[in-house]
Amino acid sequence: CMQGQSDKASEDLEAIRVRQEALDVKLHGEESEGRRSMIALTEELDHIRANRECASDVAGRITCFAEEISKLSARQEALGHEVNSDRESVKHFFTCMQGQSDRAGEEL
């Protein structure tokens, strides 16, 4: 009777050991999968950070370009005023020259 119980206990103990080994293997696999997932998530996070930095850099460059365009637009407007002023000066000069030419013709 005792031998039977001892054999049964040994079988139970062996079944528990086999089950424990299977659970250890499963746990190790899940830990490995968890590590792989963490590595993948970390890599994805690094990509997101890099994209954010790149987007920030691009936004900074766009701001600089907008400032340059604004400066160029102001300069273009100023040059337009200069050109108009020069045109008026040339018109005035030719009007004066025409007047002097007319007076010279009359004097002759």
Short mmCIF file of N, CA and C in Angstrom, two decimals, residues 20-61:
data_model
loop_
_atom_site.label_atom_id
_atom_site.label_comp_id
_atom_site.label_asym_id
_atom_site.label_seq_id
_atom_site.Cartn_x
_atom_site.Cartn_y
_atom_site.Cartn_z
N GLN A 20 5.96 22.05 -14.90
CA GLN A 20 6.75 23.23 -14.53
C GLN A 20 7.74 23.57 -15.64
N GLU A 21 8.39 22.56 -16.21
CA GLU A 21 9.33 22.80 -17.32
C GLU A 21 8.60 23.41 -18.51
N ALA A 22 7.41 22.90 -18.83
CA ALA A 22 6.63 23.43 -19.95
C ALA A 22 6.24 24.89 -19.69
N LEU A 23 5.84 25.17 -18.45
CA LEU A 23 5.49 26.55 -18.10
C LEU A 23 6.71 27.47 -18.16
N ASP A 24 7.87 26.96 -17.74
CA ASP A 24 9.11 27.74 -17.82
C ASP A 24 9.45 28.08 -19.27
N VAL A 25 9.31 27.07 -20.17
CA VAL A 25 9.57 27.30 -21.59
C VAL A 25 8.59 28.33 -22.14
N LYS A 26 7.32 28.18 -21.78
CA LYS A 26 6.30 29.12 -22.25
C LYS A 26 6.58 30.53 -21.73
N LEU A 27 6.93 30.62 -20.45
CA LEU A 27 7.24 31.92 -19.85
C LEU A 27 8.46 32.55 -20.53
N HIS A 28 9.48 31.73 -20.79
CA HIS A 28 10.67 32.23 -21.47
C HIS A 28 10.31 32.77 -22.86
N GLY A 29 9.46 32.05 -23.57
CA GLY A 29 9.02 32.49 -24.90
C GLY A 29 8.25 33.80 -24.82
N GLU A 30 7.37 33.91 -23.82
CA GLU A 30 6.60 35.14 -23.67
C GLU A 30 7.49 36.31 -23.27
N GLU A 31 8.51 36.03 -22.43
CA GLU A 31 9.45 37.08 -22.06
C GLU A 31 10.23 37.54 -23.29
N SER A 32 10.66 36.58 -24.11
CA SER A 32 11.38 36.93 -25.34
C SER A 32 10.50 37.75 -26.27
N GLU A 33 9.25 37.33 -26.41
CA GLU A 33 8.30 38.07 -27.26
C GLU A 33 8.08 39.48 -26.69
N GLY A 34 7.99 39.55 -25.38
CA GLY A 34 7.83 40.85 -24.73
C GLY A 34 9.03 41.75 -24.99
N ARG A 35 10.23 41.20 -24.91
CA ARG A 35 11.45 41.97 -25.20
C ARG A 35 11.46 42.44 -26.65
N ARG A 36 11.08 41.53 -27.58
CA ARG A 36 11.04 41.91 -28.99
C ARG A 36 10.03 43.04 -29.21
N SER A 37 8.88 42.92 -28.55
CA SER A 37 7.86 43.97 -28.68
C SER A 37 8.37 45.30 -28.13
N MET A 38 9.06 45.25 -27.00
CA MET A 38 9.61 46.48 -26.41
C MET A 38 10.66 47.10 -27.33
N ILE A 39 11.50 46.25 -27.93
CA ILE A 39 12.52 46.76 -28.86
C ILE A 39 11.84 47.41 -30.06
N ALA A 40 10.82 46.75 -30.60
CA ALA A 40 10.09 47.30 -31.76
C ALA A 40 9.42 48.62 -31.39
N LEU A 41 8.81 48.68 -30.22
CA LEU A 41 8.16 49.92 -29.78
C LEU A 41 9.18 51.04 -29.57
N THR A 42 10.33 50.70 -29.01
CA THR A 42 11.39 51.69 -28.82
C THR A 42 11.88 52.22 -30.16
N GLU A 43 12.07 51.31 -31.12
CA GLU A 43 12.49 51.74 -32.45
C GLU A 43 11.45 52.65 -33.10
N GLU A 44 10.19 52.30 -32.96
CA GLU A 44 9.10 53.11 -33.52
C GLU A 44 9.08 54.48 -32.85
N LEU A 45 9.29 54.51 -31.55
CA LEU A 45 9.33 55.77 -30.81
C LEU A 45 10.51 56.62 -31.29
N ASP A 46 11.65 55.98 -31.55
CA ASP A 46 12.82 56.71 -32.08
C ASP A 46 12.49 57.32 -33.44
N HIS A 47 11.79 56.56 -34.29
CA HIS A 47 11.39 57.08 -35.60
C HIS A 47 10.46 58.28 -35.45
N ILE A 48 9.52 58.15 -34.52
CA ILE A 48 8.57 59.25 -34.29
C ILE A 48 9.33 60.50 -33.82
N ARG A 49 10.27 60.32 -32.91
CA ARG A 49 11.07 61.46 -32.42
C ARG A 49 11.87 62.09 -33.56
N ALA A 50 12.48 61.25 -34.38
CA ALA A 50 13.26 61.76 -35.50
C ALA A 50 12.37 62.52 -36.47
N ASN A 51 11.18 61.98 -36.75
CA ASN A 51 10.24 62.67 -37.64
C ASN A 51 9.79 64.00 -37.04
N ARG A 52 9.58 64.01 -35.73
CA ARG A 52 9.16 65.25 -35.06
C ARG A 52 10.27 66.30 -35.17
N GLU A 53 11.53 65.86 -34.95
CA GLU A 53 12.66 66.79 -35.06
C GLU A 53 12.78 67.31 -36.49
N CYS A 54 12.61 66.41 -37.45
CA CYS A 54 12.67 66.80 -38.86
C CYS A 54 11.55 67.79 -39.18
N ALA A 55 10.35 67.51 -38.70
CA ALA A 55 9.22 68.41 -38.94
C ALA A 55 9.47 69.77 -38.31
N SER A 56 10.07 69.77 -37.13
CA SER A 56 10.39 71.03 -36.45
C SER A 56 11.42 71.81 -37.26
N ASP A 57 12.41 71.10 -37.79
CA ASP A 57 13.44 71.73 -38.62
C ASP A 57 12.82 72.32 -39.88
N VAL A 58 11.94 71.56 -40.52
CA VAL A 58 11.27 72.04 -41.73
C VAL A 58 10.41 73.27 -41.41
N ALA A 59 9.71 73.22 -40.29
CA ALA A 59 8.88 74.36 -39.89
C ALA A 59 9.75 75.61 -39.68
N GLY A 60 10.91 75.41 -39.09
CA GLY A 60 11.85 76.53 -38.89
C GLY A 60 12.32 77.11 -40.22
N ARG A 61 12.61 76.21 -41.16
CA ARG A 61 13.05 76.69 -42.48
C ARG A 61 11.92 77.41 -43.20
#
